[in-house]
mmCIF file of C-alpha atoms in Angstrom:
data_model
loop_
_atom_site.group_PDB
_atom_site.id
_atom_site.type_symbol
_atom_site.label_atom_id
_atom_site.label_comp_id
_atom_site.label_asym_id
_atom_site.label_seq_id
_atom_site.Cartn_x
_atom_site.Cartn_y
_atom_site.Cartn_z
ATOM 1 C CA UNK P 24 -56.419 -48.848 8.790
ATOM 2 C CA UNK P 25 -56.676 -46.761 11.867
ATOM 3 C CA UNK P 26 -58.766 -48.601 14.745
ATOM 4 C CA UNK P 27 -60.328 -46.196 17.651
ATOM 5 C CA UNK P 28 -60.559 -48.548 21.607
ATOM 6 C CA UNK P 29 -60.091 -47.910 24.768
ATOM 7 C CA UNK P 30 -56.993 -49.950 26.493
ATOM 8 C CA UNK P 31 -57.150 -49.636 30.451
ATOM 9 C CA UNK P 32 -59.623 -46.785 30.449
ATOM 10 C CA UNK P 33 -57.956 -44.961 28.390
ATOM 11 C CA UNK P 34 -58.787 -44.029 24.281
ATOM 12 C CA UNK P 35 -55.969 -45.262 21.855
ATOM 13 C CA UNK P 36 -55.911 -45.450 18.761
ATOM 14 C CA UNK P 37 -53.811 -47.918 16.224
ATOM 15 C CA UNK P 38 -53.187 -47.313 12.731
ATOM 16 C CA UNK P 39 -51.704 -50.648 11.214
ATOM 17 C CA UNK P 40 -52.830 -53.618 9.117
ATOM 18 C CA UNK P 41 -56.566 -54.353 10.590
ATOM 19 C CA UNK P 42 -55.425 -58.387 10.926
ATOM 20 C CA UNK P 43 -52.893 -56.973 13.164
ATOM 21 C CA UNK P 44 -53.130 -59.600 16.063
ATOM 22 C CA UNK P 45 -54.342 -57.210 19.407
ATOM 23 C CA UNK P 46 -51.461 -58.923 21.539
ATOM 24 C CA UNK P 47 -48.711 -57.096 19.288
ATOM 25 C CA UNK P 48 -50.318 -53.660 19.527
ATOM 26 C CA UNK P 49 -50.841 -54.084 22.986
ATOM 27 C CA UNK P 50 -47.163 -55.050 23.517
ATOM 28 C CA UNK P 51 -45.378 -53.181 20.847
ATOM 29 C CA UNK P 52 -47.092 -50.076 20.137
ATOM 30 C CA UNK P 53 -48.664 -49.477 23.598
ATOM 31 C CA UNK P 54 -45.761 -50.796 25.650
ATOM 32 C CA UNK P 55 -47.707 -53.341 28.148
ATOM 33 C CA UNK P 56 -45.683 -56.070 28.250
ATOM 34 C CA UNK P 57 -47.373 -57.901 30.812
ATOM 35 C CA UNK P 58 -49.325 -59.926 28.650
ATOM 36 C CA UNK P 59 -47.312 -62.519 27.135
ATOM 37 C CA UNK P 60 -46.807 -63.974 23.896
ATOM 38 C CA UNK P 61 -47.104 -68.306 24.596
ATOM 39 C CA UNK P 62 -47.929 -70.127 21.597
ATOM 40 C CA UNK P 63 -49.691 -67.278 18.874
ATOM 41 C CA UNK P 64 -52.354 -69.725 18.105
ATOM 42 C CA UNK P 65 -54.737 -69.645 21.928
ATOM 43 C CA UNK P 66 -53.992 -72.635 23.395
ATOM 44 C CA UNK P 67 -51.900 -71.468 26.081
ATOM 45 C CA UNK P 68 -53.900 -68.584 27.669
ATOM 46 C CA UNK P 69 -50.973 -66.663 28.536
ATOM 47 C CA UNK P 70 -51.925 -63.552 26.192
ATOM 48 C CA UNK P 71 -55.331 -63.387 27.997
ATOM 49 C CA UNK P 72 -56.974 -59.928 28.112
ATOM 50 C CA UNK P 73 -60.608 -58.890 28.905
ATOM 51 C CA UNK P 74 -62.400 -57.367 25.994
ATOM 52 C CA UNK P 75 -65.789 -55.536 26.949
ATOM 53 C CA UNK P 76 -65.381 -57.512 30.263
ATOM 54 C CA UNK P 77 -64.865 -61.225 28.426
ATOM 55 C CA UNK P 78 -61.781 -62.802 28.386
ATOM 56 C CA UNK P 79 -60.167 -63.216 24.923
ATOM 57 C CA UNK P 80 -56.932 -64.658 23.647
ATOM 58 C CA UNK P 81 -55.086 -61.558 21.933
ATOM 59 C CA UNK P 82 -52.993 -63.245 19.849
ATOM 60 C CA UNK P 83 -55.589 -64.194 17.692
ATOM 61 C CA UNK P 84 -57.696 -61.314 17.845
ATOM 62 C CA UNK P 85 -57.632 -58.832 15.241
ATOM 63 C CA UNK P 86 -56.826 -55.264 15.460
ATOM 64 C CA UNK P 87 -59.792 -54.422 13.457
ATOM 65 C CA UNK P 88 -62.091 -56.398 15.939
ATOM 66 C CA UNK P 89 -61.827 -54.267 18.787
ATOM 67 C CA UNK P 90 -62.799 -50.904 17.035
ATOM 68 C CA UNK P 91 -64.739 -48.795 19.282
ATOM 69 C CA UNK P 92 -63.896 -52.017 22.350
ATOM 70 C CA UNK P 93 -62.870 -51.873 25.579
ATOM 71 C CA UNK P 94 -59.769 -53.587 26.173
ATOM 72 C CA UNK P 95 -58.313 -54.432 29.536
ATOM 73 C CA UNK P 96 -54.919 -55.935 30.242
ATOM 74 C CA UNK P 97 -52.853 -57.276 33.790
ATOM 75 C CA UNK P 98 -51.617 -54.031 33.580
ATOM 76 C CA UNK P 99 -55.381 -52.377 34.162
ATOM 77 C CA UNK P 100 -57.018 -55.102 36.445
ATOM 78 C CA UNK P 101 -58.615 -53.461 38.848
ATOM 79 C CA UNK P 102 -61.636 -54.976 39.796
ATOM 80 C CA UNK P 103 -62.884 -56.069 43.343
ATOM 81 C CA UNK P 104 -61.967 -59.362 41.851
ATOM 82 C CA UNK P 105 -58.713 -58.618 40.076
ATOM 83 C CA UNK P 106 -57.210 -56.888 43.922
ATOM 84 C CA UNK P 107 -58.478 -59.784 45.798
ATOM 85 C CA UNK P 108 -56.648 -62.593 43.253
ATOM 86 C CA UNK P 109 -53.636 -60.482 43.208
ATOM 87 C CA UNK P 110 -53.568 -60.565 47.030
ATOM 88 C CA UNK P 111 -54.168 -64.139 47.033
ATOM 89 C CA UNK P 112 -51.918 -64.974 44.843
ATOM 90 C CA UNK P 113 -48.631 -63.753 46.557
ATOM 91 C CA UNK P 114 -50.324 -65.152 49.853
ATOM 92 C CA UNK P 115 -50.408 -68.769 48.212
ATOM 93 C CA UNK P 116 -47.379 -68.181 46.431
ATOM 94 C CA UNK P 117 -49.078 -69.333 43.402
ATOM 95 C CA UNK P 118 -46.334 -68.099 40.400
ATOM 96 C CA UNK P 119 -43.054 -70.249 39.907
ATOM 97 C CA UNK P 120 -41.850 -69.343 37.291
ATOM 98 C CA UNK P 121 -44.435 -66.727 36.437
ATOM 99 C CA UNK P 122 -44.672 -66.454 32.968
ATOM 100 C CA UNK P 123 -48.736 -67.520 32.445
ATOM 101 C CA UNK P 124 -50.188 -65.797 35.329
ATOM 102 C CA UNK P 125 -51.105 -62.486 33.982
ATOM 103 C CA UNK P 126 -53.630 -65.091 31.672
ATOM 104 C CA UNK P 127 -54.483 -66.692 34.598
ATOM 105 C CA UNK P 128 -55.089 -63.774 36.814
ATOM 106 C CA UNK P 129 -57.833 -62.049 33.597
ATOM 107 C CA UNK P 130 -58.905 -65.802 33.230
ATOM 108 C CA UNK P 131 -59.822 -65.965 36.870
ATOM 109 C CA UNK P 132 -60.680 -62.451 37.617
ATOM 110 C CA UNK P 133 -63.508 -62.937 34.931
ATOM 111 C CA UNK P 134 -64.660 -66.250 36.043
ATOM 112 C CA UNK P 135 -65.366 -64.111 39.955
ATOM 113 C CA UNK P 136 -67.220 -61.411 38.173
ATOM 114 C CA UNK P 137 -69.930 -63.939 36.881
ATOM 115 C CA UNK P 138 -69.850 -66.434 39.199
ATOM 116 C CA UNK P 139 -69.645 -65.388 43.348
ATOM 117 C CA UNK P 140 -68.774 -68.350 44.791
ATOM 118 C CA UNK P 141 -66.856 -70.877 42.030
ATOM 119 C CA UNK P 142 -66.937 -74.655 42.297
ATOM 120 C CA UNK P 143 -64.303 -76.732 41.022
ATOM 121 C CA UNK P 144 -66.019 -77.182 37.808
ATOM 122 C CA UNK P 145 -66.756 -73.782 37.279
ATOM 123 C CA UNK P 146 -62.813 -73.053 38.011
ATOM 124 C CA UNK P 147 -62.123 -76.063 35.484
ATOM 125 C CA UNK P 148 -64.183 -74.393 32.718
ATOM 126 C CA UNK P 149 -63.138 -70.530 33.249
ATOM 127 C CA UNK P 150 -59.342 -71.815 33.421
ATOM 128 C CA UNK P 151 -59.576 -74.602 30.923
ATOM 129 C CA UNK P 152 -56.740 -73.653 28.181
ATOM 130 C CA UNK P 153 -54.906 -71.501 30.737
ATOM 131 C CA UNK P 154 -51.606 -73.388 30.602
ATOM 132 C CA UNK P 155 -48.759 -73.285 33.268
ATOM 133 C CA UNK P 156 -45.616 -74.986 32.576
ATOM 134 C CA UNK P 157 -44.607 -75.219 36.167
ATOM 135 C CA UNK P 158 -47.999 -77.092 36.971
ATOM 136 C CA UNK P 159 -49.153 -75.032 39.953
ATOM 137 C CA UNK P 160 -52.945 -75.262 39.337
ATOM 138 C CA UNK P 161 -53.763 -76.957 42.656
ATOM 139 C CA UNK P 162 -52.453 -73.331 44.046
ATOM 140 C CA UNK P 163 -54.297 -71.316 41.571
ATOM 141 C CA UNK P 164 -57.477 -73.049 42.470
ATOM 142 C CA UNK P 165 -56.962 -72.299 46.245
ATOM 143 C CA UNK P 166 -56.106 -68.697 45.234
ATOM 144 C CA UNK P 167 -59.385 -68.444 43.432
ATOM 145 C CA UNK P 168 -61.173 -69.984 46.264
ATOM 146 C CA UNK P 169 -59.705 -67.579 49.053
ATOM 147 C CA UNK P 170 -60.250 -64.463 46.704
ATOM 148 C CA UNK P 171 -63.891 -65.307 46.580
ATOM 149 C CA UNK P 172 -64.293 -66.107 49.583
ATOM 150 C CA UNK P 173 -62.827 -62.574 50.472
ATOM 151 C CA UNK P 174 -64.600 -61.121 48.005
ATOM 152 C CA UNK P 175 -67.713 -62.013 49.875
ATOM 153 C CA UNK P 176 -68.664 -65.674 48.937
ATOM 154 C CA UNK P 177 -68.401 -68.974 50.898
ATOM 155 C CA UNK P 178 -65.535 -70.977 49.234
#
């Protein structure tokens, strides 16, 4: 089957088995490798891309349900929201060991493109199944606190 998206702005095209999870074609046939393979059933969050703006665990997404999609990974995060988190995140020194944040970062840069200024619940639900082994969520939620209020909003 030959599926037709766009992957960081740019048109791609995959011909493979259409249950092809989107994480593997994204990491083996496009060569991002900053989205990471965690637990291959989306509990973990680390695999996190946006699709059409949403994020969505990719290694449990189809090839075959992104046809014609826009698909955006750490690699192409370049929102207003995505720059500010970034920032904010070496600031805070949020990462220890690193290995979740790219699903943290397109976790949290979607959660500041809905909602300007984020209260701890709202932070709670957009990051609920983001998973970090090295436990550094009170750091995260600062970081997505300062990058909103950066961004604009009163944090």
């Amino acid at each position: 089957m030959s599926v037709e998206f766009e992957l960081n702005g740019k048109p791609i095209a995959y011909d493979g088995p259409a249950d092809t999870p989107l994480l593997w074609v994204v990491r083996e046939s496009a060569g991002l490798t900053g989205t990471k393979y965690g637990c291959g059933v989306a509990q973990c969050g680390a695999c996190t891309v946006h699709l059409d703006g949403s994020p969505r665990r990719s290694c449990v997404t189809p090839i075959s349900m992104v046809a014609r999609r826009a698909v955006t990974t750490i690699e192409g995060a370049s929102s207003k929201a995505a720059k500010a988190l970034q920032e904010a995140w070496v600031e805070l020194d949020v990462p220890q060991c690193g290995f979740c944040q790219s699903g943290q970062l397109m976790s949290a840069a979607a959660l500041l493109e809905w909602v300007e200024n984020p209260s701890d619940d709202d932070i709670d639900g957009a990051m609920a199944g983001n998973i970090c082994r090295c436990a550094t969520y009170q750091r995260i939620r600062k970081a997505i606190k300062l990058a909103a209020s950066r961004m604009g909003a009163k944090a």
